[in-house]
Every structure is written in structure tokens, then in C-alpha cells.
Amino acid sequence: MNNLIEELSAMIPQCSPVARKLDKITVLRMTVQHLKSMKGSTGSYSEVRYKPSFLQDNELQHLILKVADGFLFVVGCDRGKILFVSESVSKTLNYDPAHLTGQSLFDYLHPKDVAKVKEQLSSSDASPREKLIDTKTGLQVNMDFHVRSSPLHSGARRSFFCRIKYTKTTVKEEKEQSANSTKKDHKKYCTIHCTGYLKSWPTNEVGIEEDMEKESSNFNCLVAIGRLRPYTIPQKSFEIKVRPTEFVTRFAMDGKFVFIDQRATAILGYLPQELLGTSCYEYFHQDDHNHLTEKHKTVLQSKEKIFTNFYKFKAKDGSFVTLRSQWFSFTNPWTKELEYIVSINTVEFSSPSPPEKKSVVPNAKCKQRRGISVSVSISEHQAALVQNS
């Protein structure tokens, strides 16, 4: 038995880089992994490619897009080039698919979302690396190879929000506009929820250009569906009550957000990256500052959970959403230092407050003084909290 294991270990290329002698179970696992990488997932081919015989490919695509209520797109991971986009993009963003194909996705993203999307397009985990544990030592076996994924591998899942430019006019109206039009750029941004997978194909099968790096044998891209993110307004009191909507945030000792739950987008209208690094006191209603400041001081000095009263949080459209929060501090068990405050926010379903009216002041200096006084009041709150913590 030992002789057979040694011969098998010598035949498997994954075993040779390991300096120490491997146990029997680890050798067998590497053997199975090597056989899988050579054979591929041919057994599940019929399941992945299954569709009713009476449906054509274009009919199936139409049904999928209709159910998904969005548009299908394919983007290369290396440069963000749009390789394919479905016809339904004209209903969501008012673009002609032929106009988008071949363009860079980064040119249509909000500048603050480019880095986030590049991170999501990172193809380092397109084919997940299998971890092998040595049963004798309990340590992970370090290997310098990747499992060769088959073309049917679903890849790493991706789900993220981003803001993409859209045109207010339809495709037909945009073509009829004069080239010498002096109007400003009428493109604005709408929030799109992108869900899909990273896919990997050999370069000789996808028929892409030859200007890619020659050492790259696989072409990685994102295949996803983009859906328009709806903005939900809190329901009125006479409507049917549903389960309270919650979202989680974290802020530092000085009140600056360090984490935003994605569920906050549907309630407040902000994307997480729009709130990160900003002070929570910029969004609290002025009448609630004193109450929330006292609660902030309390949670910094206590290890118990603190419940706030109902307060108003400014949404992106200018209205105020009524929230009630549960705050508690998190202390690093190693350094014994307070790292951040966790806030579990529950929405109070009531009619939303009207947008805050801004009085028109003809004198520009008055406006500037007003802005300075507000910023000073916020900084005073933060300074008082840090001193009392």
C-alpha cells in the first residue's frame, strides 16, 4: 500500500512542489483534484445547458430578460470593455446597444464608483482555489497551481451597486438632436444593481483581439444582469403594516461612518460609498442633535446597548426618514480599545417629512456665514464627544 501511494505521489504534478512527505489522504485528495482538472465537469453538461426543446435560444433569452426586469451585459475584466449588452438596455438607460458595445464601462460610471467596480471585476478568484489540509499536521498545504476550470464553471459570484449614466431622451430623439446644440450634457446617473458571475474562457474560443497579453491563456469577463434600483418611500400609517425595515451602520468615535449596510440604499437613497467618511450629524435633524449627542456620550462610556428615541435622518431627496436606533460599542479584545459603534436602525413607517425648505438669501455672504455656522456646530458636537470618550 505504501509503495502504491509513493508511486502515485510521484505521478501527480501537484505533489512534487511540496518539500515534506505527504500523508496518504492528502495524496489521494490531490489525485482526485488532478483527475477533475483533466476531465472537467462533463457529467453536468446536460444540466447546465438544459432548456425545453421547443424553445429557441433567442426566445429563452427574451423570457429570462423579461423575468429579470433588467438588461444582460458582458464586460471584460481586464479593461472594462463592454462586449455585449441586450436590447432591453434601451428601456432602462435609453442607450442603443450598438452604441455601448465596444465602449469602456468606466466611461459611463460615476467617478466615485469606478474603483468599486474595478474591485468587483478583479478576476483573481474567477476559478476558486481548492484548499487541502494535511491530516497529520492540520495545516494547509501550500500549492502554486490553480485548478483548471471547465467552460461550464459558474465562477465567482458578484453582486454590487453602481451609478451609470442614462439619457433622459430616447434613442430616436437623441439621434435627431442637432450636432451644434448648445445644451449642457443631459446625462444623469441612476443606481443599477448588478448581479452575475465571473466567467473564464480560453482566448481561442471567444474570438477576441490578439492585443491581449500573450501569456494570458484564459479570458475573464463578468456576465451579469443590471436592474434599476427602486427607491422605496416609507409607507403611510393607513397602509398595511409589514415587517419593520432595518439596516446596519457603523461609525467611529467621532461619528464618521465606517460601514453602511446595502439595505440603506432602498431606504435612504444613498449608495454606501456616498456616506462612508461623512459624519452622521450631517444627516441628523437639527432638533435631534442634543438627544443623539447624549446617547452618543452614553454609548462611549457604557458596554450596554443603548436605545435612542425616534429621530429624523435626512434622505437623499431632501426628505427626512424617521428612525429608531440601537447602539452598542465594539471593543477590540486584543487591544482593549473601542474601535467603532454599531447602529441597528429601524424605520418608523409614517408619512415622510417634506423636503427641508431653504430660504433664498440674496446676499452671498449670508449664505456663506450660515454654512460656516452649521459646520462649526457639527465639529463642536464631534469635539465634545471625543473629549468625553
mmCIF file of C-alpha atoms in Angstrom:
data_model
loop_
_atom_site.group_PDB
_atom_site.id
_atom_site.type_symbol
_atom_site.label_atom_id
_atom_site.label_comp_id
_atom_site.label_asym_id
_atom_site.label_seq_id
_atom_site.Cartn_x
_atom_site.Cartn_y
_atom_site.Cartn_z
ATOM 1 C CA MET A 1 0.000 0.000 0.000
ATOM 2 C CA ASN A 2 2.769 2.431 0.916
ATOM 3 C CA ASN A 3 4.621 1.674 -2.311
ATOM 4 C CA LEU A 4 1.498 2.407 -4.354
ATOM 5 C CA ILE A 5 0.976 5.724 -2.551
ATOM 6 C CA GLU A 6 4.587 6.711 -3.220
ATOM 7 C CA GLU A 7 4.261 5.851 -6.914
ATOM 8 C CA LEU A 8 1.011 7.794 -7.115
ATOM 9 C CA SER A 9 2.626 10.780 -5.396
ATOM 10 C CA ALA A 10 5.444 10.742 -7.941
ATOM 11 C CA MET A 11 2.972 10.721 -10.850
ATOM 12 C CA ILE A 12 0.845 13.663 -9.637
ATOM 13 C CA PRO A 13 2.496 17.023 -10.518
ATOM 14 C CA GLN A 14 0.784 18.786 -7.595
ATOM 15 C CA CYS A 15 2.668 16.645 -5.089
ATOM 16 C CA SER A 16 6.152 17.394 -6.389
ATOM 17 C CA PRO A 17 6.409 21.076 -5.219
ATOM 18 C CA VAL A 18 5.762 20.029 -1.608
ATOM 19 C CA ALA A 19 9.091 19.509 0.160
ATOM 20 C CA ARG A 20 7.907 17.336 3.034
ATOM 21 C CA LYS A 21 6.352 13.911 2.717
ATOM 22 C CA LEU A 22 2.569 13.965 2.417
ATOM 23 C CA ASP A 23 0.230 11.590 4.181
ATOM 24 C CA LYS A 24 -1.904 9.103 2.272
ATOM 25 C CA ILE A 25 -5.187 11.023 2.453
ATOM 26 C CA THR A 26 -3.587 14.224 1.139
ATOM 27 C CA VAL A 27 -2.043 12.325 -1.783
ATOM 28 C CA LEU A 28 -5.426 10.811 -2.630
ATOM 29 C CA ARG A 29 -7.101 14.232 -2.459
ATOM 30 C CA MET A 30 -4.523 15.739 -4.795
ATOM 31 C CA THR A 31 -5.003 12.808 -7.156
ATOM 32 C CA VAL A 32 -8.755 13.356 -7.274
ATOM 33 C CA GLN A 33 -8.196 17.071 -7.832
ATOM 34 C CA HIS A 34 -5.777 16.381 -10.686
ATOM 35 C CA LEU A 35 -8.227 13.993 -12.365
ATOM 36 C CA LYS A 36 -11.048 16.526 -12.049
ATOM 37 C CA SER A 37 -8.922 19.236 -13.636
ATOM 38 C CA MET A 38 -8.154 16.937 -16.568
ATOM 39 C CA LYS A 39 -11.656 15.596 -17.053
ATOM 40 C CA GLY A 40 -13.739 18.694 -16.329
ATOM 41 C CA SER A 41 -17.389 18.762 -15.370
ATOM 42 C CA THR A 42 -18.677 16.868 -18.400
ATOM 43 C CA GLY A 43 -21.177 14.984 -16.278
ATOM 44 C CA SER A 44 -23.169 18.121 -15.503
ATOM 45 C CA TYR A 45 -23.209 19.391 -19.090
ATOM 46 C CA SER A 46 -26.816 18.405 -19.712
ATOM 47 C CA GLU A 47 -27.970 20.092 -16.510
ATOM 48 C CA VAL A 48 -26.208 23.402 -17.192
ATOM 49 C CA ARG A 49 -27.290 23.613 -20.824
ATOM 50 C CA TYR A 50 -30.818 22.270 -20.269
ATOM 51 C CA LYS A 51 -33.695 24.078 -21.954
ATOM 52 C CA PRO A 52 -37.006 22.875 -23.417
ATOM 53 C CA SER A 53 -36.662 21.548 -26.942
ATOM 54 C CA PHE A 54 -39.463 23.764 -28.262
ATOM 55 C CA LEU A 55 -37.672 26.988 -27.210
ATOM 56 C CA GLN A 56 -35.170 28.738 -29.426
ATOM 57 C CA ASP A 57 -32.145 30.489 -27.928
ATOM 58 C CA ASN A 58 -33.482 33.971 -28.668
ATOM 59 C CA GLU A 59 -36.862 33.080 -27.155
ATOM 60 C CA LEU A 60 -35.200 31.798 -23.979
ATOM 61 C CA GLN A 61 -33.125 34.969 -23.730
ATOM 62 C CA HIS A 62 -36.263 37.090 -24.121
ATOM 63 C CA LEU A 63 -38.017 35.199 -21.310
ATOM 64 C CA ILE A 64 -35.023 35.490 -18.980
ATOM 65 C CA LEU A 65 -34.740 39.246 -19.523
ATOM 66 C CA LYS A 66 -38.489 39.700 -19.082
ATOM 67 C CA VAL A 67 -38.477 37.877 -15.750
ATOM 68 C CA ALA A 68 -35.295 39.609 -14.583
ATOM 69 C CA ASP A 69 -36.711 43.055 -15.477
ATOM 70 C CA GLY A 70 -33.307 44.364 -16.480
ATOM 71 C CA PHE A 71 -30.635 44.096 -19.146
ATOM 72 C CA LEU A 72 -27.943 41.499 -19.733
ATOM 73 C CA PHE A 73 -24.374 42.653 -20.283
ATOM 74 C CA VAL A 74 -20.884 41.157 -20.592
ATOM 75 C CA VAL A 75 -17.812 43.161 -19.547
ATOM 76 C CA GLY A 76 -14.150 42.185 -19.884
ATOM 77 C CA CYS A 77 -12.347 42.074 -16.549
ATOM 78 C CA ASP A 78 -9.029 43.423 -17.815
ATOM 79 C CA ARG A 79 -10.132 46.759 -19.320
ATOM 80 C CA GLY A 80 -13.839 47.026 -18.562
ATOM 81 C CA LYS A 81 -14.749 46.789 -22.251
ATOM 82 C CA ILE A 82 -18.451 46.162 -22.911
ATOM 83 C CA LEU A 83 -18.545 43.031 -25.079
ATOM 84 C CA PHE A 84 -22.318 42.554 -25.202
ATOM 85 C CA VAL A 85 -25.448 44.299 -23.973
ATOM 86 C CA SER A 86 -29.036 43.260 -24.601
ATOM 87 C CA GLU A 87 -31.710 45.297 -26.372
ATOM 88 C CA SER A 88 -33.545 45.922 -23.080
ATOM 89 C CA VAL A 89 -30.855 48.427 -22.065
ATOM 90 C CA SER A 90 -32.724 50.987 -24.167
ATOM 91 C CA LYS A 91 -35.690 50.764 -21.767
ATOM 92 C CA THR A 92 -33.546 51.245 -18.672
ATOM 93 C CA LEU A 93 -30.807 53.672 -19.741
ATOM 94 C CA ASN A 94 -32.147 54.894 -23.120
ATOM 95 C CA TYR A 95 -28.980 53.779 -24.920
ATOM 96 C CA ASP A 96 -28.696 51.982 -28.234
ATOM 97 C CA PRO A 97 -26.937 48.622 -27.612
ATOM 98 C CA ALA A 98 -24.743 49.207 -30.666
ATOM 99 C CA HIS A 99 -23.592 52.500 -29.118
ATOM 100 C CA LEU A 100 -22.454 50.800 -25.889
ATOM 101 C CA THR A 101 -20.825 47.712 -27.410
ATOM 102 C CA GLY A 102 -17.064 48.150 -27.601
ATOM 103 C CA GLN A 103 -17.039 51.114 -25.208
ATOM 104 C CA SER A 104 -15.451 51.153 -21.761
ATOM 105 C CA LEU A 105 -17.867 50.689 -18.882
ATOM 106 C CA PHE A 106 -15.763 53.054 -16.764
ATOM 107 C CA ASP A 107 -16.662 55.967 -19.078
ATOM 108 C CA TYR A 108 -20.331 55.617 -18.076
ATOM 109 C CA LEU A 109 -19.824 55.117 -14.337
ATOM 110 C CA HIS A 110 -19.959 57.765 -11.660
ATOM 111 C CA PRO A 111 -16.366 58.791 -10.825
ATOM 112 C CA LYS A 112 -16.782 57.660 -7.216
ATOM 113 C CA ASP A 113 -17.884 54.169 -8.325
ATOM 114 C CA VAL A 114 -15.036 53.382 -10.736
ATOM 115 C CA ALA A 115 -12.720 51.975 -8.057
ATOM 116 C CA LYS A 116 -15.538 49.885 -6.598
ATOM 117 C CA VAL A 117 -16.424 48.329 -9.956
ATOM 118 C CA LYS A 118 -12.751 47.654 -10.742
ATOM 119 C CA GLU A 119 -12.560 45.766 -7.463
ATOM 120 C CA GLN A 120 -15.611 43.709 -8.437
ATOM 121 C CA LEU A 121 -14.080 42.942 -11.846
ATOM 122 C CA SER A 122 -10.949 41.574 -10.216
ATOM 123 C CA SER A 123 -10.599 38.105 -11.697
ATOM 124 C CA SER A 124 -8.163 36.697 -9.142
ATOM 125 C CA ASP A 125 -10.869 34.418 -7.764
ATOM 126 C CA ALA A 126 -12.618 33.592 -11.050
ATOM 127 C CA SER A 127 -11.739 29.935 -10.532
ATOM 128 C CA PRO A 128 -11.660 29.350 -6.754
ATOM 129 C CA ARG A 129 -8.567 27.696 -5.378
ATOM 130 C CA GLU A 130 -9.177 24.445 -3.551
ATOM 131 C CA LYS A 131 -7.692 24.237 -0.053
ATOM 132 C CA LEU A 132 -6.042 20.990 1.012
ATOM 133 C CA ILE A 133 -5.358 20.215 4.665
ATOM 134 C CA ASP A 134 -2.690 17.786 5.808
ATOM 135 C CA THR A 135 -4.421 15.385 8.203
ATOM 136 C CA LYS A 136 -1.239 14.804 10.216
ATOM 137 C CA THR A 137 -0.320 18.397 10.983
ATOM 138 C CA GLY A 138 -3.701 20.069 10.435
ATOM 139 C CA LEU A 139 -2.016 22.754 8.323
ATOM 140 C CA GLN A 140 -2.982 23.904 4.859
ATOM 141 C CA VAL A 141 -0.799 22.577 2.050
ATOM 142 C CA ASN A 142 0.651 25.491 0.075
ATOM 143 C CA MET A 143 0.343 24.886 -3.653
ATOM 144 C CA ASP A 144 1.439 27.034 -6.571
ATOM 145 C CA PHE A 145 -1.160 25.833 -9.032
ATOM 146 C CA HIS A 146 -4.791 26.559 -9.879
ATOM 147 C CA VAL A 147 -7.483 24.070 -10.671
ATOM 148 C CA ARG A 148 -8.215 24.238 -14.381
ATOM 149 C CA SER A 149 -11.860 25.192 -14.532
ATOM 150 C CA SER A 150 -14.072 23.926 -17.312
ATOM 151 C CA PRO A 151 -16.033 26.315 -19.555
ATOM 152 C CA LEU A 152 -19.146 25.390 -17.576
ATOM 153 C CA HIS A 153 -17.745 26.634 -14.260
ATOM 154 C CA SER A 154 -20.085 29.280 -12.864
ATOM 155 C CA GLY A 155 -17.206 31.319 -11.451
ATOM 156 C CA ALA A 156 -17.198 33.728 -8.537
ATOM 157 C CA ARG A 157 -20.495 35.424 -7.805
ATOM 158 C CA ARG A 158 -20.732 39.207 -7.966
ATOM 159 C CA SER A 159 -23.427 41.498 -6.570
ATOM 160 C CA PHE A 160 -22.912 45.248 -6.265
ATOM 161 C CA PHE A 161 -24.491 48.660 -6.810
ATOM 162 C CA CYS A 162 -23.157 51.334 -9.128
ATOM 163 C CA ARG A 163 -24.331 54.548 -10.732
ATOM 164 C CA ILE A 164 -24.459 54.539 -14.538
ATOM 165 C CA LYS A 165 -25.172 57.438 -16.875
ATOM 166 C CA TYR A 166 -28.525 57.464 -18.585
ATOM 167 C CA THR A 167 -30.095 59.787 -21.127
ATOM 168 C CA LYS A 168 -33.402 61.476 -20.469
ATOM 169 C CA THR A 169 -34.282 61.383 -24.157
ATOM 170 C CA THR A 170 -34.980 58.224 -26.089
ATOM 171 C CA VAL A 171 -32.521 56.799 -28.589
ATOM 172 C CA LYS A 172 -34.548 58.138 -31.528
ATOM 173 C CA GLU A 173 -34.767 61.656 -30.090
ATOM 174 C CA GLU A 174 -31.043 61.676 -29.320
ATOM 175 C CA LYS A 175 -30.198 60.901 -32.946
ATOM 176 C CA GLU A 176 -32.464 63.695 -34.189
ATOM 177 C CA GLN A 177 -30.799 66.328 -31.996
ATOM 178 C CA SER A 178 -28.647 68.854 -33.775
ATOM 179 C CA ALA A 179 -24.914 68.356 -33.594
ATOM 180 C CA ASN A 180 -24.480 72.075 -32.856
ATOM 181 C CA SER A 181 -26.807 72.005 -29.852
ATOM 182 C CA THR A 182 -25.621 74.318 -27.083
ATOM 183 C CA LYS A 183 -27.481 72.469 -24.336
ATOM 184 C CA LYS A 184 -25.462 71.047 -21.477
ATOM 185 C CA ASP A 185 -24.928 67.346 -21.114
ATOM 186 C CA HIS A 186 -28.341 65.935 -20.244
ATOM 187 C CA LYS A 187 -26.943 62.681 -18.910
ATOM 188 C CA LYS A 188 -27.534 61.855 -15.272
ATOM 189 C CA TYR A 189 -26.942 58.793 -13.143
ATOM 190 C CA CYS A 190 -29.266 56.065 -11.961
ATOM 191 C CA THR A 191 -28.491 53.333 -9.455
ATOM 192 C CA ILE A 192 -28.138 49.879 -11.029
ATOM 193 C CA HIS A 193 -27.988 46.615 -9.076
ATOM 194 C CA CYS A 194 -25.644 44.254 -10.930
ATOM 195 C CA THR A 195 -25.749 40.523 -10.185
ATOM 196 C CA GLY A 196 -23.839 37.850 -12.057
ATOM 197 C CA TYR A 197 -20.735 35.694 -12.227
ATOM 198 C CA LEU A 198 -17.160 35.914 -13.421
ATOM 199 C CA LYS A 199 -16.624 33.566 -16.360
ATOM 200 C CA SER A 200 -13.407 32.256 -17.836
ATOM 201 C CA TRP A 201 -12.947 31.019 -21.411
ATOM 202 C CA PRO A 202 -9.874 30.116 -23.477
ATOM 203 C CA THR A 203 -8.924 33.025 -25.733
ATOM 204 C CA ASN A 204 -9.113 30.880 -28.870
ATOM 205 C CA GLU A 205 -12.788 30.087 -28.181
ATOM 206 C CA VAL A 206 -14.173 33.564 -27.609
ATOM 207 C CA GLY A 207 -12.586 35.123 -30.716
ATOM 208 C CA ILE A 208 -11.252 38.265 -29.067
ATOM 209 C CA GLU A 209 -8.499 40.515 -30.374
ATOM 210 C CA GLU A 210 -4.909 39.400 -30.318
ATOM 211 C CA ASP A 211 -3.714 42.517 -28.491
ATOM 212 C CA MET A 212 -4.156 40.846 -25.129
ATOM 213 C CA GLU A 213 -1.174 39.658 -23.181
ATOM 214 C CA LYS A 214 0.204 36.550 -24.812
ATOM 215 C CA GLU A 215 0.898 34.836 -21.514
ATOM 216 C CA SER A 216 -2.787 35.007 -20.594
ATOM 217 C CA SER A 217 -4.357 31.756 -21.784
ATOM 218 C CA ASN A 218 -7.843 32.497 -20.423
ATOM 219 C CA PHE A 219 -10.153 35.438 -20.974
ATOM 220 C CA ASN A 220 -12.116 36.527 -17.888
ATOM 221 C CA CYS A 221 -15.277 38.581 -18.039
ATOM 222 C CA LEU A 222 -18.330 39.468 -15.972
ATOM 223 C CA VAL A 223 -21.697 38.138 -17.162
ATOM 224 C CA ALA A 224 -24.399 39.963 -15.224
ATOM 225 C CA ILE A 225 -27.897 41.387 -15.253
ATOM 226 C CA GLY A 226 -28.419 45.042 -14.371
ATOM 227 C CA ARG A 227 -31.642 46.052 -12.669
ATOM 228 C CA LEU A 228 -32.815 49.538 -11.865
ATOM 229 C CA ARG A 229 -32.677 50.006 -8.108
ATOM 230 C CA PRO A 230 -36.072 51.255 -6.902
ATOM 231 C CA TYR A 231 -36.262 53.900 -4.207
ATOM 232 C CA THR A 232 -38.797 52.814 -1.601
ATOM 233 C CA ILE A 233 -40.679 55.507 0.277
ATOM 234 C CA PRO A 234 -41.816 54.567 3.798
ATOM 235 C CA GLN A 235 -45.477 53.581 3.729
ATOM 236 C CA LYS A 236 -48.176 55.746 5.221
ATOM 237 C CA SER A 237 -49.817 54.941 8.532
ATOM 238 C CA PHE A 238 -53.119 53.795 6.989
ATOM 239 C CA GLU A 239 -51.405 51.215 4.787
ATOM 240 C CA ILE A 240 -50.932 47.577 5.733
ATOM 241 C CA LYS A 241 -48.181 47.098 8.285
ATOM 242 C CA VAL A 242 -45.296 44.885 7.253
ATOM 243 C CA ARG A 243 -42.152 43.722 8.985
ATOM 244 C CA PRO A 244 -40.083 46.773 10.034
ATOM 245 C CA THR A 245 -37.270 47.620 7.669
ATOM 246 C CA GLU A 246 -33.820 47.560 9.245
ATOM 247 C CA PHE A 247 -30.315 48.376 8.158
ATOM 248 C CA VAL A 248 -26.996 48.357 9.985
ATOM 249 C CA THR A 249 -24.345 51.060 10.106
ATOM 250 C CA ARG A 250 -21.094 51.532 11.976
ATOM 251 C CA PHE A 251 -19.466 54.812 12.877
ATOM 252 C CA ALA A 252 -16.234 55.743 14.601
ATOM 253 C CA MET A 253 -15.885 57.565 17.910
ATOM 254 C CA ASP A 254 -16.116 60.933 16.151
ATOM 255 C CA GLY A 255 -19.360 59.955 14.401
ATOM 256 C CA LYS A 256 -17.981 59.281 10.905
ATOM 257 C CA PHE A 257 -19.464 56.311 9.055
ATOM 258 C CA VAL A 258 -17.092 53.368 8.516
ATOM 259 C CA PHE A 259 -19.652 50.804 7.296
ATOM 260 C CA ILE A 260 -23.051 51.074 5.576
ATOM 261 C CA ASP A 261 -25.423 48.177 5.003
ATOM 262 C CA GLN A 262 -26.575 47.881 1.374
ATOM 263 C CA ARG A 263 -30.180 47.845 2.584
ATOM 264 C CA ALA A 264 -29.794 51.524 3.424
ATOM 265 C CA THR A 265 -29.869 52.356 -0.289
ATOM 266 C CA ALA A 266 -33.513 51.319 -0.639
ATOM 267 C CA ILE A 267 -34.499 53.365 2.420
ATOM 268 C CA LEU A 268 -32.364 56.496 2.259
ATOM 269 C CA GLY A 269 -31.414 56.640 -1.413
ATOM 270 C CA TYR A 270 -27.671 56.914 -0.738
ATOM 271 C CA LEU A 271 -25.129 54.444 -2.022
ATOM 272 C CA PRO A 272 -22.804 53.145 0.717
ATOM 273 C CA GLN A 273 -19.795 54.960 -0.738
ATOM 274 C CA GLU A 274 -21.681 58.270 -0.559
ATOM 275 C CA LEU A 275 -21.985 58.044 3.240
ATOM 276 C CA LEU A 276 -18.618 56.499 4.115
ATOM 277 C CA GLY A 277 -16.279 59.011 5.728
ATOM 278 C CA THR A 278 -19.021 61.573 6.396
ATOM 279 C CA SER A 279 -20.326 62.498 9.838
ATOM 280 C CA CYS A 280 -23.688 61.145 10.931
ATOM 281 C CA TYR A 281 -24.512 64.561 12.407
ATOM 282 C CA GLU A 282 -24.678 65.975 8.887
ATOM 283 C CA TYR A 283 -27.840 63.915 8.328
ATOM 284 C CA PHE A 284 -29.498 64.171 11.754
ATOM 285 C CA HIS A 285 -32.263 66.746 12.043
ATOM 286 C CA GLN A 286 -31.171 69.839 13.946
ATOM 287 C CA ASP A 287 -33.854 69.282 16.599
ATOM 288 C CA ASP A 288 -32.456 65.806 17.398
ATOM 289 C CA HIS A 289 -28.807 66.782 17.832
ATOM 290 C CA ASN A 290 -28.941 67.266 21.609
ATOM 291 C CA HIS A 291 -30.694 63.950 22.243
ATOM 292 C CA LEU A 292 -28.395 61.965 19.949
ATOM 293 C CA THR A 293 -25.300 63.653 21.378
ATOM 294 C CA GLU A 294 -26.255 62.492 24.877
ATOM 295 C CA LYS A 295 -26.846 58.954 23.607
ATOM 296 C CA HIS A 296 -23.502 59.097 21.814
ATOM 297 C CA LYS A 297 -21.724 60.032 25.042
ATOM 298 C CA THR A 298 -23.525 57.256 26.907
ATOM 299 C CA VAL A 299 -22.621 54.506 24.453
ATOM 300 C CA LEU A 300 -18.951 55.552 24.566
ATOM 301 C CA GLN A 301 -18.890 55.136 28.344
ATOM 302 C CA SER A 302 -21.052 52.017 28.616
ATOM 303 C CA LYS A 303 -20.873 48.423 27.426
ATOM 304 C CA GLU A 304 -24.645 48.045 27.398
ATOM 305 C CA LYS A 305 -26.983 48.507 24.444
ATOM 306 C CA ILE A 306 -28.419 51.992 24.154
ATOM 307 C CA PHE A 307 -31.802 52.700 22.554
ATOM 308 C CA THR A 308 -32.477 56.104 21.041
ATOM 309 C CA ASN A 309 -35.794 57.840 20.735
ATOM 310 C CA PHE A 310 -37.332 58.381 17.320
ATOM 311 C CA TYR A 311 -35.286 60.838 15.295
ATOM 312 C CA LYS A 312 -35.169 62.116 11.727
ATOM 313 C CA PHE A 313 -32.461 61.192 9.229
ATOM 314 C CA LYS A 314 -32.091 63.197 6.021
ATOM 315 C CA ALA A 315 -32.601 61.119 2.860
ATOM 316 C CA LYS A 316 -31.002 61.824 -0.499
ATOM 317 C CA ASP A 317 -34.114 63.522 -1.910
ATOM 318 C CA GLY A 318 -34.147 66.054 0.942
ATOM 319 C CA SER A 319 -36.951 64.482 2.963
ATOM 320 C CA PHE A 320 -36.487 63.056 6.449
ATOM 321 C CA VAL A 321 -36.975 59.393 7.356
ATOM 322 C CA THR A 322 -37.962 58.599 10.933
ATOM 323 C CA LEU A 323 -35.623 56.074 12.551
ATOM 324 C CA ARG A 324 -35.063 54.480 15.906
ATOM 325 C CA SER A 325 -31.637 53.004 16.591
ATOM 326 C CA GLN A 326 -29.995 50.545 18.906
ATOM 327 C CA TRP A 327 -26.374 51.475 19.612
ATOM 328 C CA PHE A 328 -23.609 49.462 21.219
ATOM 329 C CA SER A 329 -19.844 49.822 21.172
ATOM 330 C CA PHE A 330 -17.358 47.232 19.943
ATOM 331 C CA THR A 331 -14.093 46.874 21.859
ATOM 332 C CA ASN A 332 -11.140 45.088 20.316
ATOM 333 C CA PRO A 333 -10.497 42.046 22.548
ATOM 334 C CA TRP A 334 -6.747 42.248 21.919
ATOM 335 C CA THR A 335 -6.040 45.955 22.281
ATOM 336 C CA LYS A 336 -8.950 46.653 24.681
ATOM 337 C CA GLU A 337 -9.660 49.812 22.683
ATOM 338 C CA LEU A 338 -13.029 50.928 21.373
ATOM 339 C CA GLU A 339 -12.980 50.555 17.587
ATOM 340 C CA TYR A 340 -16.458 51.560 16.434
ATOM 341 C CA ILE A 341 -20.125 51.841 17.368
ATOM 342 C CA VAL A 342 -22.690 49.525 15.790
ATOM 343 C CA SER A 343 -26.075 51.063 15.000
ATOM 344 C CA ILE A 344 -29.079 48.863 14.173
ATOM 345 C CA ASN A 345 -31.605 51.241 12.610
ATOM 346 C CA THR A 346 -35.324 50.516 12.349
ATOM 347 C CA VAL A 347 -37.589 52.556 10.081
ATOM 348 C CA GLU A 348 -40.744 54.006 11.578
ATOM 349 C CA PHE A 349 -43.416 53.686 8.882
ATOM 350 C CA SER A 350 -45.131 57.040 8.658
ATOM 351 C CA SER A 351 -45.640 59.717 6.064
ATOM 352 C CA PRO A 352 -42.247 61.128 5.068
ATOM 353 C CA SER A 353 -41.364 64.630 6.122
ATOM 354 C CA PRO A 354 -41.390 67.258 3.387
ATOM 355 C CA PRO A 355 -38.041 68.362 1.993
ATOM 356 C CA GLU A 356 -36.276 70.972 4.049
ATOM 357 C CA LYS A 357 -37.076 74.417 2.664
ATOM 358 C CA LYS A 358 -34.108 76.631 2.013
ATOM 359 C CA SER A 359 -34.758 80.337 2.333
ATOM 360 C CA VAL A 360 -33.460 82.448 -0.507
ATOM 361 C CA VAL A 361 -30.868 84.892 0.791
ATOM 362 C CA PRO A 362 -29.814 87.492 -1.770
ATOM 363 C CA ASN A 363 -26.543 88.227 -0.049
ATOM 364 C CA ALA A 364 -23.925 85.560 -0.815
ATOM 365 C CA LYS A 365 -22.051 86.388 2.401
ATOM 366 C CA CYS A 366 -25.097 85.443 4.474
ATOM 367 C CA LYS A 367 -25.187 82.053 2.787
ATOM 368 C CA GLN A 368 -21.518 81.562 3.460
ATOM 369 C CA ARG A 369 -21.889 82.516 7.125
ATOM 370 C CA ARG A 370 -24.808 80.131 7.504
ATOM 371 C CA GLY A 371 -22.756 77.253 6.071
ATOM 372 C CA ILE A 372 -19.876 78.091 8.418
ATOM 373 C CA SER A 373 -22.123 78.143 11.478
ATOM 374 C CA VAL A 374 -23.562 74.718 10.626
ATOM 375 C CA SER A 375 -20.131 73.176 10.098
ATOM 376 C CA VAL A 376 -18.894 74.699 13.352
ATOM 377 C CA SER A 377 -21.851 73.270 15.275
ATOM 378 C CA ILE A 378 -21.174 69.805 13.841
ATOM 379 C CA SER A 379 -17.481 69.992 14.675
ATOM 380 C CA GLU A 380 -18.322 71.136 18.210
ATOM 381 C CA HIS A 381 -20.502 68.047 18.663
ATOM 382 C CA GLN A 382 -17.702 65.792 17.441
ATOM 383 C CA ALA A 383 -15.057 67.501 19.589
ATOM 384 C CA ALA A 384 -17.214 67.205 22.700
ATOM 385 C CA LEU A 385 -17.775 63.506 22.076
ATOM 386 C CA VAL A 386 -14.081 62.750 21.599
ATOM 387 C CA GLN A 387 -13.139 64.643 24.758
ATOM 388 C CA ASN A 388 -15.759 62.839 26.856
ATOM 389 C CA SER A 389 -14.929 59.371 25.480
#
